[in-house]
Amino acid sequence: MLSKDFNDECAVFGIWGDPEASHMTYLGLYALQHRGQESSGIVTLQNHEHTERKGRGLVGDVFSEDDLNDLKGAAAIGHCRYSTTGKALLSNIHPLTARLLSGPLALAHNGNLVNNLSLRQFLKKKGAIFQGSSDTENILHLLAQDPDTNLASCLKRAFLKIQGAYSLVILSHEQLIVARDPHGIRPLVLGKRHWGKNGEFSWVVASETCAFDLIGAEYEREVLPGEMIVIDEKGLKSEIFVDELPEKKQCVFEHVYFSRPDSKVFGLSVYESRKLMGAALAQECPAEADLVIPVPDSGIPSSLGYSKASGIPFELGIIRNHYIGRTFIQPTQSIRSFGVKIKLNPQKEVLGGKRLVVVDDSLVRGTTSKKIIALLRQAGAKEVHFRVACPPTTGPCYYGVDTPVKEDLIASQKTHDEICKYIGADSLGYLSEKALLNAVKPAGTFCAACFNGEYIAFSEMA
Ligand code: AMP
């Protein structure tokens, strides 16, 4: 059963064997903030016991210097969470913690479990008392109901019962365990941070490599689909936890929009793949124009690709204010297009009298592009040819990206011409699915269900 639940868009981080584990986790989460801004948490391990700090808000606001100093120990995990549903319960903030037969445990998850509701019912019938609405809690209850004291064995049995997307970091009283679902839907990377004069290093895991860059860690490799890695005092042990690996179904939207362009995701530079998408878009959807303008920031790499392939000069025609908080006080008298202008300001000097190709990474509801195009025309643009560096988004994501319900996806409700008219463009062009998948081809096979409706066929629950 497909169920959209409350764990969309998250970041995970883990570290083992580091004298500054809590500070490194804080910095890792800081670099991964784009994956979730609602809440954040860190759990550390010292003398077989956990210390935790969690709160609502941005990483920089949740943790104080005192918190990080109180979070003692050489191992830690952390999480940033984004929720779409208003269910911002404190009990949903990761890492989730529990005391099990095998000892204390903390767990952080990126991705969505598609059998969340049926599993929850099944576990409740067996007496499980749920604390929040996070799909991740199912994993804790599966572990709690397993009489084995070997955590890795319990986890492997739990993985056979959960279905969907999961990149997990788990801190027990003696191990850091990381795992990625057999389809490899969400990313997870492994690295090393060398901190000692005598070759000492810590193991690090993160959703994206941009977290490694900030803490000076080296990228080793991806955690493989279906792989579980156990890290403890003895070192690192890896195993594939399924008998037969299904086809990889990595999320293509990570490359389209979600990941940071300075990350390597699924072994591939996001910046490079986005430039390729833009170049292919120029081939597939050319336009007679004077300038190529990105919608900042997400449209910048694909605009560069479009500009280079088409020979049309690139200009920053819209400047973004980077200091927008969640709320701002509105003026009492109305200002034209105030809502969008607070974030994006078009430059009249650049745009006046020009025919523009405007490139964005995706068109989801269509409301943002409609406002942007209106702003560009107010600023004097002569023509606006809107180009989207991915195919029409026609289906919601059940695996951890916050796409709206189908009815709110403009491409599932309107024809190409109707969308063009609705957003007020002179022409509209989308990248084909074939060209998109071609741009990310070196990374293997992908889930593109939000574009083609081909959702992953999960096997029956074990
Ligand atoms: P709209 O078409 O009005 O929904 O806005 C599309 C814009 O939202 C694009 O510029 C994307 O960069 C951005 N976007 C796409 N997907 C998401 C998402 N899942 N969460 C937040 N923003 C997104």
XYZ file of C-alpha atoms and ligand atoms in Angstrom, residues 9 253 257 298 360-368 401-402, ligand 1:
38
model
C 13.099 15.407 2.724
C 14.841 14.201 -8.432
C 16.463 19.655 -7.623
C 18.226 25.919 -8.432
C 14.292 26.545 -13.908
C 15.034 23.068 -12.605
C 11.374 22.048 -12.310
C 7.794 23.250 -12.694
C 5.615 21.720 -9.992
C 2.516 23.752 -9.153
C 3.293 26.507 -11.634
C 2.581 29.248 -9.125
C 6.209 30.363 -8.690
C 10.451 13.997 -1.726
C 7.779 16.527 -0.922
P 6.044 25.705 -8.448
O 5.971 25.273 -9.874
O 5.354 26.989 -8.157
O 5.548 24.621 -7.506
O 7.556 25.971 -8.081
C 8.573 25.271 -8.681
C 9.837 25.629 -7.948
O 9.882 24.948 -6.696
C 11.060 25.215 -8.724
O 11.814 26.385 -8.924
C 11.839 24.274 -7.836
O 13.143 24.754 -7.659
C 11.115 24.271 -6.514
N 10.801 22.897 -6.091
C 10.658 21.810 -6.827
N 10.384 20.721 -6.087
C 10.365 21.127 -4.813
C 10.151 20.470 -3.566
N 9.913 19.171 -3.495
N 10.197 21.216 -2.433
C 10.419 22.554 -2.494
N 10.630 23.228 -3.654
C 10.604 22.533 -4.799
